[in-house]
Coordinates of C-alpha atoms and ligand atoms in Angstrom, one line a residue:
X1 CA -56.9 -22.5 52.5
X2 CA -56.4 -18.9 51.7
X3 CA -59.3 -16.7 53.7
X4 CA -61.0 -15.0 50.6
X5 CA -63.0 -11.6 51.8
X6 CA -64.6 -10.1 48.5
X7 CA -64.8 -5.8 48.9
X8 CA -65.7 -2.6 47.2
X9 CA -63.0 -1.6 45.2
X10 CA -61.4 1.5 47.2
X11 CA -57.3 0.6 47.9
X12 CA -56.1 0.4 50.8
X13 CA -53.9 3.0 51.8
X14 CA -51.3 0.4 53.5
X15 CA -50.1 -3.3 53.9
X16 CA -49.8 -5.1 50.5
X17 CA -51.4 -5.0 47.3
X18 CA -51.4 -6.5 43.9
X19 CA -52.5 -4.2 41.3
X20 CA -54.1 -6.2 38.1
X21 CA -53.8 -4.3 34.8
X22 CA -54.9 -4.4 31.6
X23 CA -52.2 -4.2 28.7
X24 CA -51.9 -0.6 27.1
X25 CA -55.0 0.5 28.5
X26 CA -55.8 3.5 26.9
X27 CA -56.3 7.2 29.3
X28 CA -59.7 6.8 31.1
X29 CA -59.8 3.1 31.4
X30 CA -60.8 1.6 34.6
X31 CA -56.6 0.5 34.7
X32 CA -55.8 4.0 34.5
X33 CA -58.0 5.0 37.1
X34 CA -56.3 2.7 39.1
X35 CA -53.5 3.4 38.2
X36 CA -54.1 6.9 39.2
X37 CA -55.4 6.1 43.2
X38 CA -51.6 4.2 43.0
X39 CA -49.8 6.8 42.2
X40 CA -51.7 9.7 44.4
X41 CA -51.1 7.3 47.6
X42 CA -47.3 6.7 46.5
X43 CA -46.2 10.3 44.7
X44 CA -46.4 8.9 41.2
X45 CA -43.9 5.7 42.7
X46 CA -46.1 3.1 41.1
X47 CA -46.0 4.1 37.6
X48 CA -42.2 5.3 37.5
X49 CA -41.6 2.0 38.8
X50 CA -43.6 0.3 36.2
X51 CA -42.1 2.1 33.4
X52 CA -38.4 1.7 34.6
X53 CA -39.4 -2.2 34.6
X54 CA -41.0 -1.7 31.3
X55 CA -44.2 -3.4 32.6
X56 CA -46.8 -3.5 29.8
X57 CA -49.4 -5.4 31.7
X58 CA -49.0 -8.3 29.3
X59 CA -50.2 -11.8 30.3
X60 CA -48.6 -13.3 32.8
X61 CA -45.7 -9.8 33.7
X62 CA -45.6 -9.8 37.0
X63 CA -43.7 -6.4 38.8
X64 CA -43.1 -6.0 42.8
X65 CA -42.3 -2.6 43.7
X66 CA -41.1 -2.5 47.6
X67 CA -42.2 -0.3 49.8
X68 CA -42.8 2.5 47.3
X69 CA -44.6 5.1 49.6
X70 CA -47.2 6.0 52.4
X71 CA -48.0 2.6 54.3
X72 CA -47.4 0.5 51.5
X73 CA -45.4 -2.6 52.1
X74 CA -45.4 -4.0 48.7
X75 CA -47.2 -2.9 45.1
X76 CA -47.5 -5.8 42.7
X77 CA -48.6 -5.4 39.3
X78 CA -49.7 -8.1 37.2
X79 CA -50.6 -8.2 33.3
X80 CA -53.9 -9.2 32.2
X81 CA -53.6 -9.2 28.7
X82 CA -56.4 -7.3 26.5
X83 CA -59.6 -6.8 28.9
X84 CA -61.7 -8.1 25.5
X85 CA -59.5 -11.3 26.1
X86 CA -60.1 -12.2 29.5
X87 CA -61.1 -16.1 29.8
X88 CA -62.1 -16.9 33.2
X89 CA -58.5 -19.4 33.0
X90 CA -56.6 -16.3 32.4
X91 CA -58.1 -14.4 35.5
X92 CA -57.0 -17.2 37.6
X93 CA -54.0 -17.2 36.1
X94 CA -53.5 -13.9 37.3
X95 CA -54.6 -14.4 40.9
X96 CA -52.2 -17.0 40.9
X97 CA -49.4 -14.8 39.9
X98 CA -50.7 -12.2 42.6
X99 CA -50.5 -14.7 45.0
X100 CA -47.1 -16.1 44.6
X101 CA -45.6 -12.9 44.4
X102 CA -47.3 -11.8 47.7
X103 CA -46.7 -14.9 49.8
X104 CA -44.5 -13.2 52.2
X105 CA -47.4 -10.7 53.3
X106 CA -49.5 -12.1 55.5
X107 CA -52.4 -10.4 54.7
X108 CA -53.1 -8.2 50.9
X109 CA -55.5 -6.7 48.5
X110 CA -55.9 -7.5 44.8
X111 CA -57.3 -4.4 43.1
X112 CA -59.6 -6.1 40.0
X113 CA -60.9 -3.3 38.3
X114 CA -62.7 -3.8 35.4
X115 CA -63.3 -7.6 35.5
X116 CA -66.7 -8.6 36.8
X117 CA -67.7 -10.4 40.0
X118 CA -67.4 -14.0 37.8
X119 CA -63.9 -12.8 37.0
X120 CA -63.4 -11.6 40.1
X121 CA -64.4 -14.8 42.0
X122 CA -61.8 -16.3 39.7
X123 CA -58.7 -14.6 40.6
X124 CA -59.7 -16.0 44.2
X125 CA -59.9 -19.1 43.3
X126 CA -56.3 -18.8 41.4
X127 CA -55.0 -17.1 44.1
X128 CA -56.1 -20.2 46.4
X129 CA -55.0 -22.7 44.6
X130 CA -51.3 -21.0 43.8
X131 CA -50.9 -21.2 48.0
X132 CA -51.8 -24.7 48.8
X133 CA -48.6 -26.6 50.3
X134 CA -48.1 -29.3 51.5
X135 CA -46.0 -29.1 54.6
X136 CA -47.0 -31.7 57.2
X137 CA -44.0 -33.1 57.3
X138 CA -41.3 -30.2 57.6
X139 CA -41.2 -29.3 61.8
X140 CA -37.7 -27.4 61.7
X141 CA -38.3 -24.9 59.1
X142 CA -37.8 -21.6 59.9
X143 CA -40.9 -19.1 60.1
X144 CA -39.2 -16.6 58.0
X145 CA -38.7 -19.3 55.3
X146 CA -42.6 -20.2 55.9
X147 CA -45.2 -18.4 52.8
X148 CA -47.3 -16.3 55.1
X149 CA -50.1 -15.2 52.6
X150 CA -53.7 -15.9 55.1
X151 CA -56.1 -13.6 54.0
X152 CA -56.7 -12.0 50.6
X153 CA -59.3 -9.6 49.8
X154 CA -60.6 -9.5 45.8
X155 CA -61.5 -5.9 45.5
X156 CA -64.2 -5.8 43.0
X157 CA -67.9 -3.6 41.9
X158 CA -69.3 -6.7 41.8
X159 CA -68.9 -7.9 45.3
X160 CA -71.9 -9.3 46.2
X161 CA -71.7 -11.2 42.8
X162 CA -68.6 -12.5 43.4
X163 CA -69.0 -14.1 46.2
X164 CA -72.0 -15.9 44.9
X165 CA -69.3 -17.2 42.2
X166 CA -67.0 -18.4 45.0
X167 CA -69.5 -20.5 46.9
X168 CA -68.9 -23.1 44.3
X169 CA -64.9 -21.7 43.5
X170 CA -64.3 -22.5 47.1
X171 CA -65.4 -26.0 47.0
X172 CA -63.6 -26.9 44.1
X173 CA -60.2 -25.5 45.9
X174 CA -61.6 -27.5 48.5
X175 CA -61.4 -30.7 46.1
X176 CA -58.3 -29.6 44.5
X177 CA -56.4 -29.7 48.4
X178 CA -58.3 -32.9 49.6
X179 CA -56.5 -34.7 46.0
X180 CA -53.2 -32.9 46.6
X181 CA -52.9 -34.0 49.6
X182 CA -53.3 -37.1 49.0
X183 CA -51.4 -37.6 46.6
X184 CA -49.0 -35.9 48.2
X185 CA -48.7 -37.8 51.6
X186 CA -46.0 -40.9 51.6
X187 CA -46.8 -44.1 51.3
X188 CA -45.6 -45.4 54.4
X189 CA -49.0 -43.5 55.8
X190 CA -51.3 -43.6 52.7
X191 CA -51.8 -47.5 52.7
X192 CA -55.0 -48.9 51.4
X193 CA -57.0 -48.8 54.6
X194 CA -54.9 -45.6 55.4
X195 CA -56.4 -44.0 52.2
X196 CA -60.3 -45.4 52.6
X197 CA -60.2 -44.2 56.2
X198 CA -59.9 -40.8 54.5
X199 CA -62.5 -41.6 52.1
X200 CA -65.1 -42.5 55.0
X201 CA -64.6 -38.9 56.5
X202 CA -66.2 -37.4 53.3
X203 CA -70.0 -38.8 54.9
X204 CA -69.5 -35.8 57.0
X205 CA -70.3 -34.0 53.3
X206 CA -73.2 -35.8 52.7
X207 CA -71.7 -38.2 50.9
X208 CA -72.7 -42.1 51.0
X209 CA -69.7 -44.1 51.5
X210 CA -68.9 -48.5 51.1
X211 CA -65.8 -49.6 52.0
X212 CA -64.9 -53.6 50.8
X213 CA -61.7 -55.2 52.0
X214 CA -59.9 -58.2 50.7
X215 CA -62.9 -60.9 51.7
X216 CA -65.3 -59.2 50.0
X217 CA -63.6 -58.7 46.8
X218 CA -62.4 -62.2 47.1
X219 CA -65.9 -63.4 47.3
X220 CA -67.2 -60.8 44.5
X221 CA -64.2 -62.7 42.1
X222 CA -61.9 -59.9 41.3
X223 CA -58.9 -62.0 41.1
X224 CA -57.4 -59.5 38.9
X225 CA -57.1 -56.9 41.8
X226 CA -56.6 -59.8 44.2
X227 CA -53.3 -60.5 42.0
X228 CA -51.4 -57.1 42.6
X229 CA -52.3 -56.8 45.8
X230 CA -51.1 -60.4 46.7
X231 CA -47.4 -59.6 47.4
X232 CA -48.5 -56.3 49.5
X233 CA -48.0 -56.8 53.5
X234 CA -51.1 -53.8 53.4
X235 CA -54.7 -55.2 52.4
X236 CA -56.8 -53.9 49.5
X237 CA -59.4 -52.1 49.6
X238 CA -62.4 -50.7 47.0
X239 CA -64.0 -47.4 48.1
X240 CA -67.7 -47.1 46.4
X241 CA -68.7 -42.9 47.3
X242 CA -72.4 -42.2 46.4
X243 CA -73.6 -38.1 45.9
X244 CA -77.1 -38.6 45.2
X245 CA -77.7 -34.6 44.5
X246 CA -80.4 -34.9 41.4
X247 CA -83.0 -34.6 44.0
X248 CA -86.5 -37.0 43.3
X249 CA -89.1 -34.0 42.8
X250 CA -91.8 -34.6 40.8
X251 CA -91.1 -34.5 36.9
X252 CA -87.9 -35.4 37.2
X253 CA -87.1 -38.8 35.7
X254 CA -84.6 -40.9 37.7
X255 CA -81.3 -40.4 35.6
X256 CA -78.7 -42.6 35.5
X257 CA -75.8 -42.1 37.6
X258 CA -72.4 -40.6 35.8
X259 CA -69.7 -42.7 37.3
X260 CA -66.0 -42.0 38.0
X261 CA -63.5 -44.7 38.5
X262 CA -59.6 -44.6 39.7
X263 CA -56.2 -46.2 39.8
X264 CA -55.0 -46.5 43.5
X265 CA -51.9 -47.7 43.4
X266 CA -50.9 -46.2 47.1
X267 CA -47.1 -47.6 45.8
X268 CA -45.8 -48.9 42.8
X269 CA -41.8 -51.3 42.8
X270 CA -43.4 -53.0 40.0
X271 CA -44.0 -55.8 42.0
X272 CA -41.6 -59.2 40.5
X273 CA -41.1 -57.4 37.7
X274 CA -39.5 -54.9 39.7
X275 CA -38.8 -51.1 38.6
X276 CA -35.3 -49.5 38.6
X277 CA -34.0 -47.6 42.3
X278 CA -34.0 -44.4 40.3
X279 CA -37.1 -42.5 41.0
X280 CA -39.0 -45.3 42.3
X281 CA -40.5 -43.3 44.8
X282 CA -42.3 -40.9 42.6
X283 CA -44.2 -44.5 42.5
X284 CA -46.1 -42.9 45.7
X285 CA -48.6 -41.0 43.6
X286 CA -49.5 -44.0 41.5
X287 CA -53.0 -43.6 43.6
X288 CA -53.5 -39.9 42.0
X289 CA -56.4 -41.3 39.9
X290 CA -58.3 -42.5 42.9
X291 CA -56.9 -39.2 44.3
X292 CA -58.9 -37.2 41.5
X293 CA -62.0 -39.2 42.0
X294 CA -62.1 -38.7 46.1
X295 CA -61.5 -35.0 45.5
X296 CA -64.3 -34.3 42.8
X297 CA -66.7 -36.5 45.0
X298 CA -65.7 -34.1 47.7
X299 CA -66.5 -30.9 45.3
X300 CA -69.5 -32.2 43.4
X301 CA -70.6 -32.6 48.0
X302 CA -69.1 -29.3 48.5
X303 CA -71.2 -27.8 45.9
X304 CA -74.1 -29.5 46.8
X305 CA -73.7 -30.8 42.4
X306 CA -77.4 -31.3 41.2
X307 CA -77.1 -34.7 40.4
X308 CA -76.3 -38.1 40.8
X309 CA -72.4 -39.4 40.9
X310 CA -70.6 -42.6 41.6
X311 CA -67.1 -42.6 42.2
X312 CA -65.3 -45.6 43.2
X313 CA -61.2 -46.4 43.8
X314 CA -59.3 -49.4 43.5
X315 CA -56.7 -49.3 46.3
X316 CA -53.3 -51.4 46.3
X317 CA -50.0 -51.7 46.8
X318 CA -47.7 -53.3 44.5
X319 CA -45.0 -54.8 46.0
X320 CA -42.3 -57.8 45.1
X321 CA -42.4 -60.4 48.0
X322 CA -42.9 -64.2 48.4
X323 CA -46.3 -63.9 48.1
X324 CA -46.4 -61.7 45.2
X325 CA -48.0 -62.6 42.3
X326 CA -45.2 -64.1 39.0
X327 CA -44.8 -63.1 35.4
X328 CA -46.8 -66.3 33.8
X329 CA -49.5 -66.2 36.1
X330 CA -53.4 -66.6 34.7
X331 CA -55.5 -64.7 36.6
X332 CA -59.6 -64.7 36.7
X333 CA -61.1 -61.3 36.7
X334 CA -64.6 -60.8 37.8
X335 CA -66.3 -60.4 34.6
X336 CA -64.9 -64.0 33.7
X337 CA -62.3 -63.1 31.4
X338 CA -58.6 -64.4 31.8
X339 CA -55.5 -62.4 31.5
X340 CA -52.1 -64.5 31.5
X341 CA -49.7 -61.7 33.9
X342 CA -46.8 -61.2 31.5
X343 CA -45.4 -58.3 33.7
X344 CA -46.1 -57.4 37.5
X345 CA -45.8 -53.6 36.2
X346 CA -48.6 -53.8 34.2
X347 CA -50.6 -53.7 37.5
X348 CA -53.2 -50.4 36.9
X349 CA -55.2 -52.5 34.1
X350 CA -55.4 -54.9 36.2
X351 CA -56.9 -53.4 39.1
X352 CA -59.1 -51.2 36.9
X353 CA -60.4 -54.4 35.1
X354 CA -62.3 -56.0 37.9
X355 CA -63.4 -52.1 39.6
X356 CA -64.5 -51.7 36.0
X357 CA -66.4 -54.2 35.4
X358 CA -68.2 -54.1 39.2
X359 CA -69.1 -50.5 38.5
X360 CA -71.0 -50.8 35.2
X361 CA -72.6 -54.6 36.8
X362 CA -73.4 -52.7 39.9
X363 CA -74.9 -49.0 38.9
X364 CA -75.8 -49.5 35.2
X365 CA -73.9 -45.5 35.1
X366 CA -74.4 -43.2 32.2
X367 CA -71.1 -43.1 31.2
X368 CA -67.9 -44.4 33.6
X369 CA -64.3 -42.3 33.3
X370 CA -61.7 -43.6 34.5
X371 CA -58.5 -41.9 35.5
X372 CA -55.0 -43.6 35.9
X373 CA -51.3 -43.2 35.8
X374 CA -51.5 -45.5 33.4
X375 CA -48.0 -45.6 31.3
X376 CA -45.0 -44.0 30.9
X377 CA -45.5 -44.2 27.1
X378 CA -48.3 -41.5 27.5
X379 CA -45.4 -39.6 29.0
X380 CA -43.6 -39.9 26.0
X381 CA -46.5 -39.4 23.4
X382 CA -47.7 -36.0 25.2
X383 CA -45.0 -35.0 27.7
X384 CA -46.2 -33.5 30.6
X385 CA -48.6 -30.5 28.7
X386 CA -52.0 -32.6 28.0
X387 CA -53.1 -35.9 29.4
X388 CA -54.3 -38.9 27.1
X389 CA -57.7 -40.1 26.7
X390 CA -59.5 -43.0 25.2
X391 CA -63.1 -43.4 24.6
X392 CA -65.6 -45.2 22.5
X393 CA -68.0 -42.0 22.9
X394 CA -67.6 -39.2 20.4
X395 CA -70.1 -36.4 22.4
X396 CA -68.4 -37.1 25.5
X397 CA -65.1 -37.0 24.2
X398 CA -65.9 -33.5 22.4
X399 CA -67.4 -32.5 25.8
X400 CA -64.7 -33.5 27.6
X401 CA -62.2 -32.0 25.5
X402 CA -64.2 -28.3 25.7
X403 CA -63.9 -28.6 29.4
X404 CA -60.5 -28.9 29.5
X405 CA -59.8 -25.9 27.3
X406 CA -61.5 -24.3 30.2
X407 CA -60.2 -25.4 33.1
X408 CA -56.6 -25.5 31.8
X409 CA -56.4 -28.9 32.5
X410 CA -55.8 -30.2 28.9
X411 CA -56.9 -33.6 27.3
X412 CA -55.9 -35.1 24.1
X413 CA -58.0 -38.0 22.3
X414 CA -55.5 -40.7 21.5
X415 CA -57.2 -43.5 18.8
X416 CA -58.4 -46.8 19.1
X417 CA -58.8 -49.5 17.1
X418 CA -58.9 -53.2 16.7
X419 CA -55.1 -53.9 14.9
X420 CA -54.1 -52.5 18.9
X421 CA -56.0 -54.9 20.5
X422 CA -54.4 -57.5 18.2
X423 CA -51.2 -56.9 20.1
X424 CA -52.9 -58.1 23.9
X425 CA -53.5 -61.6 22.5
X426 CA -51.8 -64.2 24.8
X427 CA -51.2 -67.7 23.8
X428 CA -53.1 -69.2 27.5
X429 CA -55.4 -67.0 28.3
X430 CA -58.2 -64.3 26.7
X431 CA -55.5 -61.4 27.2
X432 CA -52.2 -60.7 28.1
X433 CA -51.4 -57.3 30.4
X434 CA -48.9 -56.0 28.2
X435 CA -49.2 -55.0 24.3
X436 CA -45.1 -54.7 24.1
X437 CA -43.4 -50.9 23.7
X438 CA -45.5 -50.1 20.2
X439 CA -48.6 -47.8 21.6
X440 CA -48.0 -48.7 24.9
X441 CA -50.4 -46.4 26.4
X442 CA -52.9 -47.4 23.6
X443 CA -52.4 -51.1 24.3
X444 CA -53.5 -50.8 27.6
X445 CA -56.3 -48.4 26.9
X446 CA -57.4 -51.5 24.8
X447 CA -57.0 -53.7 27.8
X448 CA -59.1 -51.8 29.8
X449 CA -61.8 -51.5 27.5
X450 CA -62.5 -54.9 27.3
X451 CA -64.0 -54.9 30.4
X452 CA -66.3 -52.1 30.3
X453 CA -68.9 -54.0 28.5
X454 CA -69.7 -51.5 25.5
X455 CA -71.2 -48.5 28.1
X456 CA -69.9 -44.9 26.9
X457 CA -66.4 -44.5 28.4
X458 CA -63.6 -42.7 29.3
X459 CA -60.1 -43.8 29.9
X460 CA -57.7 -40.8 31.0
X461 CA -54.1 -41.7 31.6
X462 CA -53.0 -38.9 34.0
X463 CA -49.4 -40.5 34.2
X464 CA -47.7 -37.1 32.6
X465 CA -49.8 -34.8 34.4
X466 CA -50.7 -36.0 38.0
X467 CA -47.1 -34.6 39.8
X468 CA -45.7 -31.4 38.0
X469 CA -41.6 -30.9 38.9
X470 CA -42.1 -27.2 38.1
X471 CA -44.4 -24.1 39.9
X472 CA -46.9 -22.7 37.1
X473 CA -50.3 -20.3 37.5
X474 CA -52.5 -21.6 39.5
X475 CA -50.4 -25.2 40.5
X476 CA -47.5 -25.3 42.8
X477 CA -44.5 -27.9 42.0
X478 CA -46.0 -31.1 43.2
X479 CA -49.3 -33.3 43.1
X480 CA -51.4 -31.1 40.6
X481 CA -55.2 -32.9 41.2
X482 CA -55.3 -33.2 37.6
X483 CA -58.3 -34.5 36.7
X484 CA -60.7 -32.5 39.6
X485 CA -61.4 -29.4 38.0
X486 CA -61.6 -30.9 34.4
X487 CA -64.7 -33.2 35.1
X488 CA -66.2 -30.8 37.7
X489 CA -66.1 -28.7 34.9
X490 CA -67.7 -31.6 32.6
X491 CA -70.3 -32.2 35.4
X492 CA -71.6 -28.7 36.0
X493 CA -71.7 -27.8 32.1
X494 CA -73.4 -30.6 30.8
X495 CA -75.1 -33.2 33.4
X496 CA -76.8 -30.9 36.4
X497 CA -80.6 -30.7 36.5
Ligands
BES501 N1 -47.5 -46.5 37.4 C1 -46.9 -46.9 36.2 C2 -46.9 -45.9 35.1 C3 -46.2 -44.6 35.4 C4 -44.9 -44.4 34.9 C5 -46.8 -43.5 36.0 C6 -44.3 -43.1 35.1 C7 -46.2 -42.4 36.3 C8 -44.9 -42.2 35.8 C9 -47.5 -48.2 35.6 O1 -48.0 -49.1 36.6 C10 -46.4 -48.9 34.9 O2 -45.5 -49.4 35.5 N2 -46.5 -49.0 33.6 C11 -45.6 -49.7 32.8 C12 -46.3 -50.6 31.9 C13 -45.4 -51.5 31.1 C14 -44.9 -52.6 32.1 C15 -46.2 -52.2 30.0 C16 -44.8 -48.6 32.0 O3 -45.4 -47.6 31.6 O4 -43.6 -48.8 31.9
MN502 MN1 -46.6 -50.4 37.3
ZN503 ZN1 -48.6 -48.2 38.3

């Protein structure tokens, strides 16, 4: 994690520094100010360099200058758009910009004048989320090809306010890492038990954590789960994370828990029903739902989140063996109800069914979202810009649509209905696992409602947006946590005490 330092806003007069300005700022504005101490530090280098690159300080342009005078090693600029305009999504977007154009300094400034300590506390946490990596794996890379960006300081008025914003910032960055990395690491070493080992550490946050292995789950009934994990050499497990931060004062009525629930596929062939060779092992981050629910449990800890969460991961493997399960195989799940297995690939549904169903039994939540790379027909519907979601709730699904104009991490209600459900009718059993390609993201959000028993939910299919092949703002090429920031977002605006 990127060392954050908030400080007054006087520039340094050497190392690095990224300049953020506002877009024809009129003479007098706080960005001409700036850019006035720029230019008395560097003979007027800064702006002739600006104007030779024609830098307008719209949203997003991003100039270096190199070595442009006195001690300075490198001057970026980067647009902010109209001041007026600011979101708090656009002043991470620019910290993000700052960072990524300064990650072969070790150590730089980013001049914020103008913004407040909110916004300010907002380019940090773009700036930190821009230089996560994930590089536990790479021991002969060279240190010169290494990003070197350690320790950023946000130069703002509004110091002391800003870093009472980032107390909460930092722990969703915190969040943000714990899911990328996860999602991130192979599945060779993020097994089942691999991933709910990593799951138990979060008790050092305060968090209450249950781990149940394949006897227990056999014993509770959830031979849907039971089914995909059958063929796996690895052994299921289902994580259960408790943050109890409501608090029981007096006055305050016991609330119902909100509860978050995720797909943890730790590796997906498609088990019989195998999937091609090519790509197959982007199946690694068929877990990132579960990844999203272990890394907002960690924030809503982090935070210390007034109130009270469940989050709980299915955790698989799905693998083609002698043991795995057919196509043609009738399966019990836990709330009773049969499903006739008419493809091994059709596994997610499954193991949500019976996690599902235990978690609205069990803690009687709220509401329960679940998150899941579901389909690749969500992929198809929405590319790889919003993720899908299905609900039965039509608050919540305003709600969660709000936050994720927000956060940036965008959500797109996708319709239910009963001529849908029509197509998971099998001829043996109460359900089939696959609705055929019509609506095949909306076929299985059908499936998956049928087992959570009427409560207000949401179904998320993250398929399209859990692994980005591209760097943008604030999310390098790679596992993207999708999912984290959008329902810590949801928590903190609508459900703390
Ligand atoms: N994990 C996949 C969905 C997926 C596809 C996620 C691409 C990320 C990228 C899921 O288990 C799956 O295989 N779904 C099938 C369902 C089909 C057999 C009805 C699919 O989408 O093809
Ligand atoms: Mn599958
Ligand atoms: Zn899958």
């Amino acid at each position: 994690m990127l060392d954050i330092a908030f400080a007054k806003p006087v520039l340094p007069k050497s190392g690095a520094l990224a300049l953020l300005l506002e877009q024809d700022a009129a003479a007098g504005s706080p960005t001409a100010a700036l850019l006035e101490a720029a230019d008395a530090a560097t003979d007027g280098a800064v702006s002739r360099a600006l104007a030779t690159a024609e830098f307008k300080g719209r949203r997003g342009q991003t100039t270096t200058i190199l070595a442009p005078g006195a001690g300075l090693s490198r001057v970026v600029a980067v647009g902010l758009g109209k001041l007026a305009e600011l979101s708090d999504r656009h002043a991470e977007d620019a910290g993000g910009h700052a960072a990524a154009a300064l990650a072969r300094e070790p150590a730089a400034a980013v001049a914020t004048v103008g913004l407040t300590g909110a916004q300010a506390a907002s380019v940090a946490l773009g700036a930190a989320l821009r230089g996560y990596r994930f590089d536990r794996y790479r021991t002969t890379e060279k240190p010169e090809d290494k990003p070197k960006l350690a320790k950023l300081a946000v130069l703002t008025a509004e110091a002391a306010k800003a870093r009472d914003a980032w107390t909460a910032g930092r722990a969703v960055a915190e969040g943000v890492f714990l899911s990328r990395d996860l999602v991130s690491e192979p599945p060779n070493v993020l097994t089942p038990a691999e991933m709910a080992e990593r799951c138990r550490k979060l008790e050092s946050l305060g968090l209450k954590v249950e781990v149940f292995g394949p006897k227990e789950m056999t014993k509770l009934g959830f031979g849907a789960l039971m089914g995909v994990a059958m063929g796996s050499a690895c052994e299921p497990r289902m994580v259960v994370m408790h943050w109890n931060g409501a608090g029981t004062g007096k006055g305050r009525k016991a609330a119902k828990p909100l509860a978050f629930v995720g797909k943890g596929v730790t590796f997906d062939t498609g088990g019989i029903s195998i999937k091609p060779a090519g790509g197959m092992e982007d199946m690694k981050w068929d877990m990132a739902g579960a990844g999203a629910v272990v890394g907002l449990m960690a924030t809503l800890a982090g935070r210390k989140a007034k109130v009270d969460a469940i989050g709980i991961v299915g955790l698989v493997e799905n693998m083609p063996s002698g043991t795995a399960q057919r196509p043609g195989d009738v399966v019990k799940t836990y709330s009773g109800q049969t499903v006739e297995v008419i493809n091994t690939d059709a596994e997610g549904r499954l193991v949500l069914a019976d996690v599902l169903w235990y978690c609205q039994q069990k803690f009687d939540p709220r509401f329960m979202i679940d998150l899941a790379t579901l389909t690749g027909a969500i992929i198809i519907s929405l590319g790889h810009e919003y993720a899908g979601f299905f609900s039965n709730d039509d608050t919540l699904s305003e709600q969660l649509r709000a936050a994720g104009e927000a956060t940036g991490e965008q959500v797109w209600r996708m319709p239910l209905g009963e001529a849908y459900d029509k197509q998971i009718k099998s001829d043996i059993a109460d359900m089939k696992n696959v609705g055929g390609r019509p609506g095949g993201a909306i076929t299985a959000a059908q499936f998956i409602q049928r087992f959570v028993n009427g409560k207000p939910w949401v179904h998320l299919d993250i398929a399209g947006t859990a692994w980005s092949s591209k760097d943008s703002a604030v999310t390098p090429k790679g596992a993207t946590a999708f999912g984290v920031r959008l329902l810590d977002r949801l928590v903190a605006t609508h459900f703390e005490s």
